[in-house]
Amino acid sequence: MASAVALKMSNFHPSHHAAGRADIRRPTHGRVRRDGQLEARLSLSTLLPKRRGGAQLRPLACTAGIIKVLQHVAPAPLREKYLGRLLDPNYDTNFNGAQYLTEVQGGSDVGANSVWARPEDTDSDVWYLTGEKWFCSNVTADLALVTARMGHEEGTRGLGLFLVPRHLENGEVNNFTIRRLKDKLGTRSMASAELDFRDALGYHVGSFKDALQHVINTSRIYNAIGSTANGRRALTIAWTYAQNRLAFGQPIIRFPLVQAQLARMRTDCAAMLAGSLRIAKVMDDIELGRASEADRAFFRMAVNLNKYRTAVLAHEVIMTAIEILGGNGAIESFSVLPRLLRDNIVFENWEGTHNVLLAQVQRDIRKYAIHEPFLAHIRQLFQAANFPELKLEGLAQVEIIAQELGRCWRWMS
Ligand SMILES: Cc1cc2nc3c(=O)[nH]c(=O)nc-3n(C[C@H](O)[C@H](O)[C@H](O)COP(=O)(O)OP(=O)(O)OC[C@H]3O[C@@H](n4cnc5c(N)ncnc54)[C@H](O)[C@@H]3O)c2cc1C
């Protein structure tokens, strides 16, 4: 039987571990020990892709999700058992996490999950899970949150959330096996696989609603930070190249069209970073009990829109960087840009496709008129802006969007 440490270290690119080690050892990961630290923690994670660490964001996001579930909803004995290992600042010995929701018949439609769980006895937290999970990233994780059906109720209401350890108390490997590794387009330094569960032990820790609140929303912010970081790295490469590449006797950065491209990229990167950290701050306020109902409504809409928007903008920024490098942009051995593009395509998919995020926002607008507190929050931000032109232009744009959304809402409801 492979020990947990040997399994963690096997068959990965050394840079993957170097990035993980850097992030875990810095006083970043430890911040998730306390509520209200997400903004500070994620500010430092934007540096990860500089060290081939884009693919590390997935394990970090999942680990943070498990920590939140243990802190907020899991029974106390489980918290005591696992929290210390998850927060251990030593990368070589700490526990890291994964989350397995998607099945072959549906990822967006989680309510179609069919992996099922049976309890050990009537009042036990110990259950046994059987069935197949189709996309399992960070498949060497020590702990995974897994959704499984607990009874006959259909849809997401019938789903429970289980904490599944890789190793059992006696040191043996838990009853799930890797059927096949995914041959992925991007984030290839982190392993994703298909898994078969056959009476695998899992601790019941909550419901699908808990997964949404503590795991998926956290992951969506980490994902947005990952896209932001990919974009920022592409910008740095393009900017440096433009200063040094000569064409027609001068550095290409002197051409107004190149300047316009770089200015656009820089604006998009600033928007991605500011937006994502703002949303992390609101999540911190929610956790600390400092948020109003309106803040919560803003968060609900913003977390989905921002995950969508950062993925799209990062894609555009990376594509523009490739364009600025000319032919060299398309060469794998010349720069990291081709890999960033592939990684970013995966970022666009995990934690919700574009359509699915937008459909969720549309449902929330129709049901709860959530666009009103969302726009009120944005209005407040522009009202506090220091630059009069920005303030006027921003407020005018908000009014245009408010009128359009108001019309859509009346039409939908
Ligand atoms: C590299 C990689 C790693 C992954 N790792 C994990 C993991 O660790 N754990 C995990 O649980 N999952 C993981 N996933 C799965 C990922 O979360 C799903 O692929 C994603 O949620 C989409 O689900 P799907 O593939 O079933 O696509 P589908 O749900 O079948 O979607 C297909 C298309 O239909 C569209 N669509 C679906 N529903 C609607 C709707 N209501 N309105 C409009 N359009 C809609 C989608 O936007 C998409 O374009 C991973 C995926 C990838 C690519």
CSV table of C-alpha atoms and ligand atoms in Angstrom, one decimal:
chain,number,residue,atom,x,y,z
A,1,MET,CA,0.0,0.0,0.0
A,2,ALA,CA,1.4,3.4,-1.0
A,3,SER,CA,1.8,5.7,2.0
A,4,ALA,CA,-0.2,9.0,1.8
A,5,VAL,CA,3.1,11.0,1.4
A,6,ALA,CA,4.5,8.7,-1.3
A,7,LEU,CA,1.2,8.9,-3.2
A,8,LYS,CA,1.2,12.7,-3.0
A,9,MET,CA,4.8,13.0,-4.3
A,10,SER,CA,4.5,10.4,-7.1
A,11,ASN,CA,4.4,11.2,-10.8
A,12,PHE,CA,3.9,15.0,-10.7
A,13,HIS,CA,6.0,17.6,-12.3
A,14,PRO,CA,8.3,19.0,-9.6
A,15,SER,CA,7.1,22.5,-10.3
A,16,HIS,CA,3.6,21.5,-9.3
A,17,HIS,CA,4.9,20.6,-5.8
A,18,ALA,CA,7.1,23.7,-5.7
A,19,ALA,CA,4.1,25.9,-6.2
A,20,GLY,CA,2.0,24.0,-3.7
A,21,ARG,CA,4.8,24.2,-1.1
A,22,ALA,CA,5.3,27.9,-1.7
A,23,ASP,CA,1.6,28.6,-1.1
A,24,ILE,CA,1.1,26.3,1.9
A,25,ARG,CA,4.2,27.5,3.7
A,26,ARG,CA,3.6,31.2,3.3
A,27,PRO,CA,1.2,32.6,5.9
A,28,THR,CA,-1.5,32.3,3.3
A,29,HIS,CA,-3.2,28.9,3.6
A,30,GLY,CA,-3.2,29.2,7.4
A,31,ARG,CA,-5.5,32.2,7.1
A,32,VAL,CA,-8.4,30.0,6.3
A,33,ARG,CA,-8.1,28.8,9.9
A,34,ARG,CA,-10.3,31.9,10.8
A,35,ASP,CA,-13.4,33.2,9.2
A,36,GLY,CA,-13.1,36.5,7.3
A,37,GLN,CA,-9.6,36.0,5.9
A,38,LEU,CA,-10.5,35.2,2.2
A,39,GLU,CA,-9.6,38.5,0.7
A,40,ALA,CA,-6.1,38.5,2.3
A,41,ARG,CA,-5.5,34.9,1.4
A,42,LEU,CA,-6.5,35.2,-2.2
A,43,SER,CA,-4.5,38.4,-2.7
A,44,LEU,CA,-1.4,36.2,-2.3
A,45,SER,CA,-2.8,33.4,-4.5
A,46,THR,CA,-2.7,35.6,-7.5
A,47,LEU,CA,1.1,35.0,-7.6
A,48,LEU,CA,0.6,31.2,-8.1
A,49,PRO,CA,0.7,31.0,-11.9
A,50,LYS,CA,4.0,32.7,-11.9
A,51,ARG,CA,5.4,29.4,-10.5
A,52,ARG,CA,3.5,26.9,-12.8
A,53,GLY,CA,1.0,26.8,-10.0
A,54,GLY,CA,-2.3,27.5,-11.9
A,55,ALA,CA,-3.3,23.9,-11.5
A,56,GLN,CA,-2.6,24.1,-7.7
A,57,LEU,CA,-5.6,26.4,-7.3
A,58,ARG,CA,-8.0,23.5,-7.7
A,59,PRO,CA,-6.6,21.6,-4.7
A,60,LEU,CA,-6.3,24.8,-2.7
A,61,ALA,CA,-9.9,25.7,-3.4
A,62,CYS,CA,-11.1,22.3,-2.5
A,63,THR,CA,-9.1,22.2,0.7
A,64,ALA,CA,-10.5,25.6,1.7
A,65,GLY,CA,-14.1,24.2,0.9
A,66,ILE,CA,-13.5,21.2,3.2
A,67,ILE,CA,-12.2,23.4,6.0
A,68,LYS,CA,-15.3,25.6,5.8
A,69,VAL,CA,-17.6,22.6,5.9
A,70,LEU,CA,-15.7,21.2,8.9
A,71,GLN,CA,-15.8,24.6,10.6
A,72,HIS,CA,-19.5,25.4,9.9
A,73,VAL,CA,-21.6,22.2,9.5
A,74,ALA,CA,-19.7,18.9,10.2
A,75,PRO,CA,-20.0,17.1,13.6
A,76,ALA,CA,-17.4,18.2,16.2
A,77,PRO,CA,-15.5,14.8,16.2
A,78,LEU,CA,-14.8,15.1,12.5
A,79,ARG,CA,-13.6,18.7,12.9
A,80,GLU,CA,-11.2,17.6,15.6
A,81,LYS,CA,-10.0,14.7,13.6
A,82,TYR,CA,-9.2,16.5,10.3
A,83,LEU,CA,-8.9,20.2,10.7
A,84,GLY,CA,-5.4,20.2,12.1
A,85,ARG,CA,-4.1,18.1,9.2
A,86,LEU,CA,-5.8,20.3,6.6
A,87,LEU,CA,-4.3,23.4,8.2
A,88,ASP,CA,-0.8,21.9,8.6
A,89,PRO,CA,1.7,24.3,7.0
A,90,ASN,CA,4.0,21.5,6.0
A,91,TYR,CA,3.2,20.6,2.3
A,92,ASP,CA,4.8,17.2,2.6
A,93,THR,CA,2.6,16.0,5.5
A,94,ASN,CA,-0.6,18.1,5.3
A,95,PHE,CA,-3.9,16.8,4.1
A,96,ASN,CA,-5.3,18.3,0.9
A,97,GLY,CA,-8.8,18.1,-0.5
A,98,ALA,CA,-10.9,17.4,-3.6
A,99,GLN,CA,-14.6,17.6,-4.4
A,100,TYR,CA,-16.4,15.0,-6.5
A,101,LEU,CA,-19.8,16.0,-7.7
A,102,THR,CA,-19.9,15.4,-11.5
A,103,GLU,CA,-21.2,12.1,-12.9
A,104,VAL,CA,-21.2,11.0,-16.5
A,105,GLN,CA,-24.9,11.9,-16.9
A,106,GLY,CA,-24.5,15.4,-15.8
A,107,GLY,CA,-22.2,18.0,-14.2
A,108,SER,CA,-24.3,21.1,-14.5
A,109,ASP,CA,-27.4,19.0,-13.6
A,110,VAL,CA,-26.1,17.8,-10.2
A,111,GLY,CA,-29.7,16.7,-9.4
A,112,ALA,CA,-29.1,13.8,-11.9
A,113,ASN,CA,-26.4,12.3,-9.6
A,114,SER,CA,-27.0,8.6,-9.0
A,115,VAL,CA,-24.0,7.5,-6.8
A,116,TRP,CA,-25.8,6.3,-3.7
A,117,ALA,CA,-25.0,6.0,0.0
A,118,ARG,CA,-26.2,3.5,2.6
A,119,PRO,CA,-25.9,4.1,6.4
A,120,GLU,CA,-23.9,1.8,8.6
A,121,ASP,CA,-26.8,1.9,11.0
A,122,THR,CA,-29.8,4.2,11.7
A,123,ASP,CA,-28.1,6.9,13.8
A,124,SER,CA,-24.5,6.7,12.5
A,125,ASP,CA,-22.6,9.4,10.6
A,126,VAL,CA,-20.8,6.6,8.8
A,127,TRP,CA,-22.2,5.7,5.3
A,128,TYR,CA,-20.9,3.6,2.4
A,129,LEU,CA,-20.9,5.0,-1.1
A,130,THR,CA,-21.2,3.1,-4.4
A,131,GLY,CA,-21.2,4.3,-8.0
A,132,GLU,CA,-19.1,6.2,-10.5
A,133,LYS,CA,-17.8,9.8,-10.5
A,134,TRP,CA,-16.8,11.1,-13.9
A,135,PHE,CA,-14.5,14.1,-13.2
A,136,CYS,CA,-12.4,13.9,-10.1
A,137,SER,CA,-9.6,16.5,-10.0
A,138,ASN,CA,-6.7,16.3,-7.5
A,139,VAL,CA,-7.5,12.6,-7.4
A,140,THR,CA,-4.6,11.9,-5.0
A,141,ALA,CA,-6.3,14.0,-2.3
A,142,ASP,CA,-6.4,12.8,1.3
A,143,LEU,CA,-10.0,13.9,1.7
A,144,ALA,CA,-12.8,14.5,-0.7
A,145,LEU,CA,-16.3,15.9,-0.4
A,146,VAL,CA,-18.6,13.7,-2.4
A,147,THR,CA,-22.3,14.0,-3.2
A,148,ALA,CA,-24.4,10.9,-3.0
A,149,ARG,CA,-28.1,10.0,-2.9
A,150,MET,CA,-29.4,9.2,0.6
A,151,GLY,CA,-32.9,8.0,-0.1
A,152,HIS,CA,-35.6,8.1,-2.7
A,153,GLU,CA,-36.1,11.8,-3.0
A,154,GLU,CA,-35.1,13.0,-6.4
A,155,GLY,CA,-33.0,16.1,-7.5
A,156,THR,CA,-30.6,17.9,-5.3
A,157,ARG,CA,-32.8,17.6,-2.3
A,158,GLY,CA,-32.1,13.9,-2.2
A,159,LEU,CA,-28.3,14.4,-2.1
A,160,GLY,CA,-26.1,14.3,0.9
A,161,LEU,CA,-22.6,15.6,1.3
A,162,PHE,CA,-20.0,13.1,2.5
A,163,LEU,CA,-16.4,13.4,3.6
A,164,VAL,CA,-14.5,10.5,2.1
A,165,PRO,CA,-11.0,9.8,3.3
A,166,ARG,CA,-8.4,8.2,1.0
A,167,HIS,CA,-7.2,6.0,3.8
A,168,LEU,CA,-9.2,4.1,6.4
A,169,GLU,CA,-8.4,4.1,10.1
A,170,ASN,CA,-6.4,0.8,9.7
A,171,GLY,CA,-4.2,2.4,7.1
A,172,GLU,CA,-5.8,0.6,4.1
A,173,VAL,CA,-6.9,2.4,1.1
A,174,ASN,CA,-10.6,3.3,1.1
A,175,ASN,CA,-12.9,1.3,-1.3
A,176,PHE,CA,-12.6,3.5,-4.4
A,177,THR,CA,-10.3,3.0,-7.4
A,178,ILE,CA,-9.1,5.1,-10.4
A,179,ARG,CA,-10.6,3.7,-13.6
A,180,ARG,CA,-8.8,6.1,-15.9
A,181,LEU,CA,-6.9,9.3,-15.8
A,182,LYS,CA,-8.3,12.1,-17.9
A,183,ASP,CA,-6.2,13.2,-20.9
A,184,LYS,CA,-6.8,16.9,-20.3
A,185,LEU,CA,-6.4,20.0,-22.5
A,186,GLY,CA,-5.1,22.1,-19.6
A,187,THR,CA,-4.1,22.0,-15.9
A,188,ARG,CA,-2.2,18.9,-16.8
A,189,SER,CA,0.2,19.1,-13.9
A,190,MET,CA,-2.7,18.1,-11.6
A,191,ALA,CA,-4.3,14.7,-12.1
A,192,SER,CA,-8.1,14.3,-12.8
A,193,ALA,CA,-9.7,10.9,-13.1
A,194,GLU,CA,-12.8,8.8,-13.3
A,195,LEU,CA,-13.4,7.0,-10.0
A,196,ASP,CA,-15.4,3.9,-9.0
A,197,PHE,CA,-16.7,3.7,-5.5
A,198,ARG,CA,-17.6,0.3,-4.1
A,199,ASP,CA,-18.9,0.7,-0.5
A,200,ALA,CA,-16.4,3.4,0.1
A,201,LEU,CA,-16.6,4.8,3.7
A,202,GLY,CA,-17.8,8.4,3.9
A,203,TYR,CA,-18.9,10.5,6.8
A,204,HIS,CA,-22.1,12.4,6.4
A,205,VAL,CA,-21.4,16.1,6.9
A,206,GLY,CA,-24.3,18.0,5.3
A,207,SER,CA,-26.6,18.6,2.4
A,208,PHE,CA,-26.2,19.8,-1.2
A,209,LYS,CA,-27.2,23.2,0.1
A,210,ASP,CA,-24.2,23.1,2.4
A,211,ALA,CA,-22.0,22.2,-0.6
A,212,LEU,CA,-23.3,25.2,-2.5
A,213,GLN,CA,-22.8,27.6,0.3
A,214,HIS,CA,-19.5,26.6,1.7
A,215,VAL,CA,-17.8,24.7,-1.2
A,216,ILE,CA,-19.0,25.8,-4.5
A,217,ASN,CA,-19.1,29.5,-3.8
A,218,THR,CA,-15.6,29.4,-2.2
A,219,SER,CA,-14.4,27.5,-5.3
A,220,ARG,CA,-15.9,30.1,-7.6
A,221,ILE,CA,-14.0,32.9,-6.0
A,222,TYR,CA,-10.7,30.8,-6.1
A,223,ASN,CA,-11.5,30.1,-9.8
A,224,ALA,CA,-11.9,33.8,-10.6
A,225,ILE,CA,-8.6,34.5,-8.9
A,226,GLY,CA,-7.0,31.8,-11.0
A,227,SER,CA,-8.3,33.3,-14.2
A,228,THR,CA,-7.2,36.8,-13.0
A,229,ALA,CA,-3.7,35.4,-12.3
A,230,ASN,CA,-3.5,33.7,-15.7
A,231,GLY,CA,-4.4,37.1,-17.3
A,232,ARG,CA,-1.9,39.0,-15.3
A,233,ARG,CA,0.9,36.7,-16.2
A,234,ALA,CA,0.0,37.0,-19.9
A,235,LEU,CA,0.0,40.8,-19.6
A,236,THR,CA,3.5,40.8,-18.0
A,237,ILE,CA,4.8,38.6,-20.8
A,238,ALA,CA,3.2,40.7,-23.6
A,239,TRP,CA,4.3,44.0,-22.0
A,240,THR,CA,8.0,42.9,-21.6
A,241,TYR,CA,8.0,41.5,-25.2
A,242,ALA,CA,6.5,44.7,-26.6
A,243,GLN,CA,9.3,46.7,-25.0
A,244,ASN,CA,12.0,44.6,-26.5
A,245,ARG,CA,10.8,43.4,-29.9
A,246,LEU,CA,11.8,45.7,-32.7
A,247,ALA,CA,9.8,46.0,-35.9
A,248,PHE,CA,10.3,48.7,-38.6
A,249,GLY,CA,13.2,50.1,-36.6
A,250,GLN,CA,11.5,50.6,-33.2
A,251,PRO,CA,10.1,48.7,-30.2
A,252,ILE,CA,6.6,47.5,-31.0
A,253,ILE,CA,5.3,49.1,-27.8
A,254,ARG,CA,5.7,52.5,-29.7
A,255,PHE,CA,2.9,51.5,-32.1
A,256,PRO,CA,-0.4,53.0,-31.0
A,257,LEU,CA,-2.3,49.8,-31.9
A,258,VAL,CA,0.0,47.8,-29.6
A,259,GLN,CA,-0.4,50.4,-26.9
A,260,ALA,CA,-4.2,50.1,-27.2
A,261,GLN,CA,-4.0,46.3,-26.9
A,262,LEU,CA,-1.8,46.6,-23.8
A,263,ALA,CA,-4.0,49.3,-22.2
A,264,ARG,CA,-7.1,47.1,-22.7
A,265,MET,CA,-5.4,44.1,-21.2
A,266,ARG,CA,-4.2,46.1,-18.3
A,267,THR,CA,-7.7,47.5,-17.7
A,268,ASP,CA,-9.3,44.1,-17.9
A,269,CYS,CA,-6.7,42.6,-15.4
A,270,ALA,CA,-7.3,45.5,-13.0
A,271,ALA,CA,-11.1,44.9,-13.2
A,272,MET,CA,-10.7,41.2,-12.7
A,273,LEU,CA,-8.5,41.6,-9.6
A,274,ALA,CA,-10.5,44.4,-8.0
A,275,GLY,CA,-13.9,42.7,-8.7
A,276,SER,CA,-12.7,39.3,-7.3
A,277,LEU,CA,-11.2,40.7,-4.2
A,278,ARG,CA,-14.2,42.9,-3.6
A,279,ILE,CA,-16.4,39.8,-3.7
A,280,ALA,CA,-14.0,37.9,-1.4
A,281,LYS,CA,-14.3,40.9,1.0
A,282,VAL,CA,-18.1,40.6,1.0
A,283,MET,CA,-17.8,36.9,1.7
A,284,ASP,CA,-15.5,37.7,4.6
A,285,ASP,CA,-18.2,40.1,5.9
A,286,ILE,CA,-20.9,37.5,5.6
A,287,GLU,CA,-18.7,35.0,7.6
A,288,LEU,CA,-18.0,37.6,10.3
A,289,GLY,CA,-21.7,38.4,10.6
A,290,ARG,CA,-21.1,42.0,9.4
A,291,ALA,CA,-23.1,41.7,6.1
A,292,SER,CA,-26.6,43.1,5.6
A,293,GLU,CA,-29.3,41.2,3.6
A,294,ALA,CA,-28.5,43.5,0.7
A,295,ASP,CA,-24.8,42.5,0.9
A,296,ARG,CA,-25.8,38.8,0.8
A,297,ALA,CA,-28.0,39.4,-2.3
A,298,PHE,CA,-25.1,41.3,-3.9
A,299,PHE,CA,-22.8,38.4,-3.2
A,300,ARG,CA,-25.2,35.8,-4.6
A,301,MET,CA,-25.4,37.5,-8.0
A,302,ALA,CA,-21.8,38.8,-8.0
A,303,VAL,CA,-20.1,35.5,-7.3
A,304,ASN,CA,-21.7,33.8,-10.4
A,305,LEU,CA,-21.3,36.8,-12.7
A,306,ASN,CA,-17.7,37.4,-11.7
A,307,LYS,CA,-16.7,33.7,-12.2
A,308,TYR,CA,-18.1,34.0,-15.7
A,309,ARG,CA,-16.7,37.4,-16.5
A,310,THR,CA,-13.1,36.7,-15.2
A,311,ALA,CA,-13.0,33.5,-17.3
A,312,VAL,CA,-14.0,35.3,-20.5
A,313,LEU,CA,-11.8,38.3,-19.9
A,314,ALA,CA,-8.7,36.2,-19.0
A,315,HIS,CA,-9.3,34.2,-22.2
A,316,GLU,CA,-9.3,37.5,-24.2
A,317,VAL,CA,-6.2,38.8,-22.4
A,318,ILE,CA,-4.2,35.7,-23.1
A,319,MET,CA,-5.3,35.6,-26.7
A,320,THR,CA,-4.2,39.2,-27.1
A,321,ALA,CA,-0.9,38.4,-25.5
A,322,ILE,CA,-0.4,35.6,-28.0
A,323,GLU,CA,-1.2,38.1,-30.8
A,324,ILE,CA,1.4,40.6,-29.4
A,325,LEU,CA,4.1,37.9,-29.5
A,326,GLY,CA,3.3,37.3,-33.2
A,327,GLY,CA,4.5,33.9,-34.5
A,328,ASN,CA,6.4,33.3,-31.3
A,329,GLY,CA,3.1,33.5,-29.4
A,330,ALA,CA,2.1,30.2,-31.0
A,331,ILE,CA,5.3,28.4,-30.0
A,332,GLU,CA,5.2,26.2,-26.9
A,333,SER,CA,8.9,26.4,-26.2
A,334,PHE,CA,9.0,30.2,-26.5
A,335,SER,CA,6.7,31.3,-23.7
A,336,VAL,CA,4.1,30.0,-21.2
A,337,LEU,CA,1.2,31.6,-23.1
A,338,PRO,CA,0.0,28.5,-25.0
A,339,ARG,CA,-0.2,26.6,-21.6
A,340,LEU,CA,-1.9,29.6,-19.9
A,341,LEU,CA,-4.5,29.5,-22.7
A,342,ARG,CA,-5.2,25.8,-22.2
A,343,ASP,CA,-5.3,26.1,-18.4
A,344,ASN,CA,-7.7,28.9,-18.7
A,345,ILE,CA,-10.1,26.9,-20.9
A,346,VAL,CA,-10.3,24.4,-18.0
A,347,PHE,CA,-10.9,27.3,-15.6
A,348,GLU,CA,-13.8,28.4,-17.7
A,349,ASN,CA,-15.4,25.0,-17.3
A,350,TRP,CA,-14.9,24.0,-13.7
A,351,GLU,CA,-17.3,25.3,-11.1
A,352,GLY,CA,-19.9,26.1,-13.7
A,353,THR,CA,-20.0,26.7,-17.4
A,354,HIS,CA,-20.8,30.2,-18.8
A,355,ASN,CA,-24.4,29.3,-19.6
A,356,VAL,CA,-25.0,27.6,-16.3
A,357,LEU,CA,-23.8,30.6,-14.3
A,358,LEU,CA,-25.8,33.0,-16.4
A,359,ALA,CA,-28.9,30.8,-16.1
A,360,GLN,CA,-28.5,30.9,-12.3
A,361,VAL,CA,-28.3,34.7,-12.3
A,362,GLN,CA,-31.4,34.9,-14.6
A,363,ARG,CA,-33.3,32.6,-12.2
A,364,ASP,CA,-32.3,34.7,-9.2
A,365,ILE,CA,-33.4,37.9,-11.0
A,366,ARG,CA,-36.7,36.4,-11.9
A,367,LYS,CA,-37.4,34.9,-8.5
A,368,TYR,CA,-35.9,37.4,-6.1
A,369,ALA,CA,-35.4,40.6,-8.2
A,370,ILE,CA,-31.8,40.2,-7.0
A,371,HIS,CA,-30.5,42.7,-9.6
A,372,GLU,CA,-31.9,45.6,-7.4
A,373,PRO,CA,-29.6,45.1,-4.4
A,374,PHE,CA,-26.8,44.2,-6.9
A,375,LEU,CA,-27.1,47.5,-8.8
A,376,ALA,CA,-27.6,49.4,-5.5
A,377,HIS,CA,-24.2,48.1,-4.4
A,378,ILE,CA,-22.5,49.0,-7.6
A,379,ARG,CA,-24.1,52.5,-7.5
A,380,GLN,CA,-22.7,53.0,-4.0
A,381,LEU,CA,-19.2,52.1,-5.3
A,382,PHE,CA,-19.4,54.7,-8.1
A,383,GLN,CA,-20.8,57.3,-5.7
A,384,ALA,CA,-17.7,56.9,-3.6
A,385,ALA,CA,-15.3,57.1,-6.6
A,386,ASN,CA,-12.7,59.9,-6.3
A,387,PHE,CA,-12.6,60.7,-10.0
A,388,PRO,CA,-15.6,62.9,-11.0
A,389,GLU,CA,-15.6,61.6,-14.6
A,390,LEU,CA,-15.5,58.0,-13.6
A,391,LYS,CA,-18.3,58.6,-11.1
A,392,LEU,CA,-20.5,60.2,-13.7
A,393,GLU,CA,-19.8,57.7,-16.4
A,394,GLY,CA,-20.2,54.8,-14.0
A,395,LEU,CA,-23.5,56.0,-12.6
A,396,ALA,CA,-24.8,56.6,-16.1
A,397,GLN,CA,-23.9,53.0,-17.2
A,398,VAL,CA,-25.5,51.6,-14.0
A,399,GLU,CA,-28.8,53.4,-14.9
A,400,ILE,CA,-28.7,52.0,-18.5
A,401,ILE,CA,-28.2,48.5,-17.1
A,402,ALA,CA,-30.9,49.0,-14.4
A,403,GLN,CA,-33.5,50.0,-17.0
A,404,GLU,CA,-32.7,47.1,-19.2
A,405,LEU,CA,-32.8,44.6,-16.3
A,406,GLY,CA,-36.0,46.2,-15.0
A,407,ARG,CA,-37.6,45.6,-18.4
A,408,CYS,CA,-36.4,42.0,-18.6
A,409,TRP,CA,-37.6,41.4,-15.0
A,410,ARG,CA,-41.1,42.7,-15.8
A,411,TRP,CA,-41.2,40.6,-18.9
A,412,MET,CA,-40.0,37.4,-17.0
A,413,SER,CA,-42.3,37.8,-14.0
B,1,LIG,C1,-10.4,19.3,-16.4
B,1,LIG,C2,-11.7,19.2,-15.6
B,1,LIG,C3,-11.7,18.9,-14.3
B,1,LIG,C4,-12.9,18.7,-13.6
B,1,LIG,N1,-12.8,18.4,-12.2
B,1,LIG,C5,-14.0,18.2,-11.6
B,1,LIG,C6,-13.9,17.8,-10.2
B,1,LIG,O1,-12.9,17.7,-9.6
B,1,LIG,N2,-15.1,17.6,-9.5
B,1,LIG,C7,-16.3,17.7,-10.2
B,1,LIG,O2,-17.3,17.5,-9.5
B,1,LIG,N3,-16.4,18.1,-11.5
B,1,LIG,C8,-15.2,18.4,-12.2
B,1,LIG,N4,-15.3,18.7,-13.5
B,1,LIG,C9,-16.6,18.7,-14.1
B,1,LIG,C10,-17.1,20.1,-14.4
B,1,LIG,O3,-17.5,20.8,-13.2
B,1,LIG,C11,-18.3,19.9,-15.4
B,1,LIG,O4,-17.7,19.4,-16.6
B,1,LIG,C12,-19.1,21.1,-15.6
B,1,LIG,O5,-19.8,21.4,-14.5
B,1,LIG,C13,-20.0,20.9,-16.8
B,1,LIG,O6,-20.8,19.8,-16.7
B,1,LIG,P1,-20.9,18.7,-17.9
B,1,LIG,O7,-19.5,18.4,-18.4
B,1,LIG,O8,-21.7,17.6,-17.5
B,1,LIG,O9,-21.5,19.5,-19.1
B,1,LIG,P2,-23.1,19.6,-19.3
B,1,LIG,O10,-23.8,20.0,-18.0
B,1,LIG,O11,-23.6,18.4,-20.1
B,1,LIG,O12,-23.2,20.9,-20.3
B,1,LIG,C14,-23.0,20.8,-21.7
B,1,LIG,C15,-23.4,22.2,-22.3
B,1,LIG,O13,-24.7,22.5,-22.0
B,1,LIG,C16,-24.8,23.7,-21.4
B,1,LIG,N5,-25.9,23.8,-20.4
B,1,LIG,C17,-26.1,22.9,-19.4
B,1,LIG,N6,-27.2,23.2,-18.6
B,1,LIG,C18,-27.6,24.4,-19.2
B,1,LIG,C19,-28.7,25.3,-18.8
B,1,LIG,N7,-29.5,25.1,-17.8
B,1,LIG,N8,-28.9,26.4,-19.6
B,1,LIG,C20,-28.1,26.6,-20.7
B,1,LIG,N9,-27.0,25.8,-21.0
B,1,LIG,C21,-26.8,24.7,-20.3
B,1,LIG,C22,-23.5,24.0,-20.7
B,1,LIG,O14,-23.2,25.4,-20.6
B,1,LIG,C23,-22.5,23.3,-21.7
B,1,LIG,O15,-22.2,24.2,-22.7
B,1,LIG,C24,-14.1,18.9,-14.2
B,1,LIG,C25,-14.1,19.2,-15.6
B,1,LIG,C26,-13.0,19.4,-16.3
B,1,LIG,C27,-13.0,19.7,-17.7
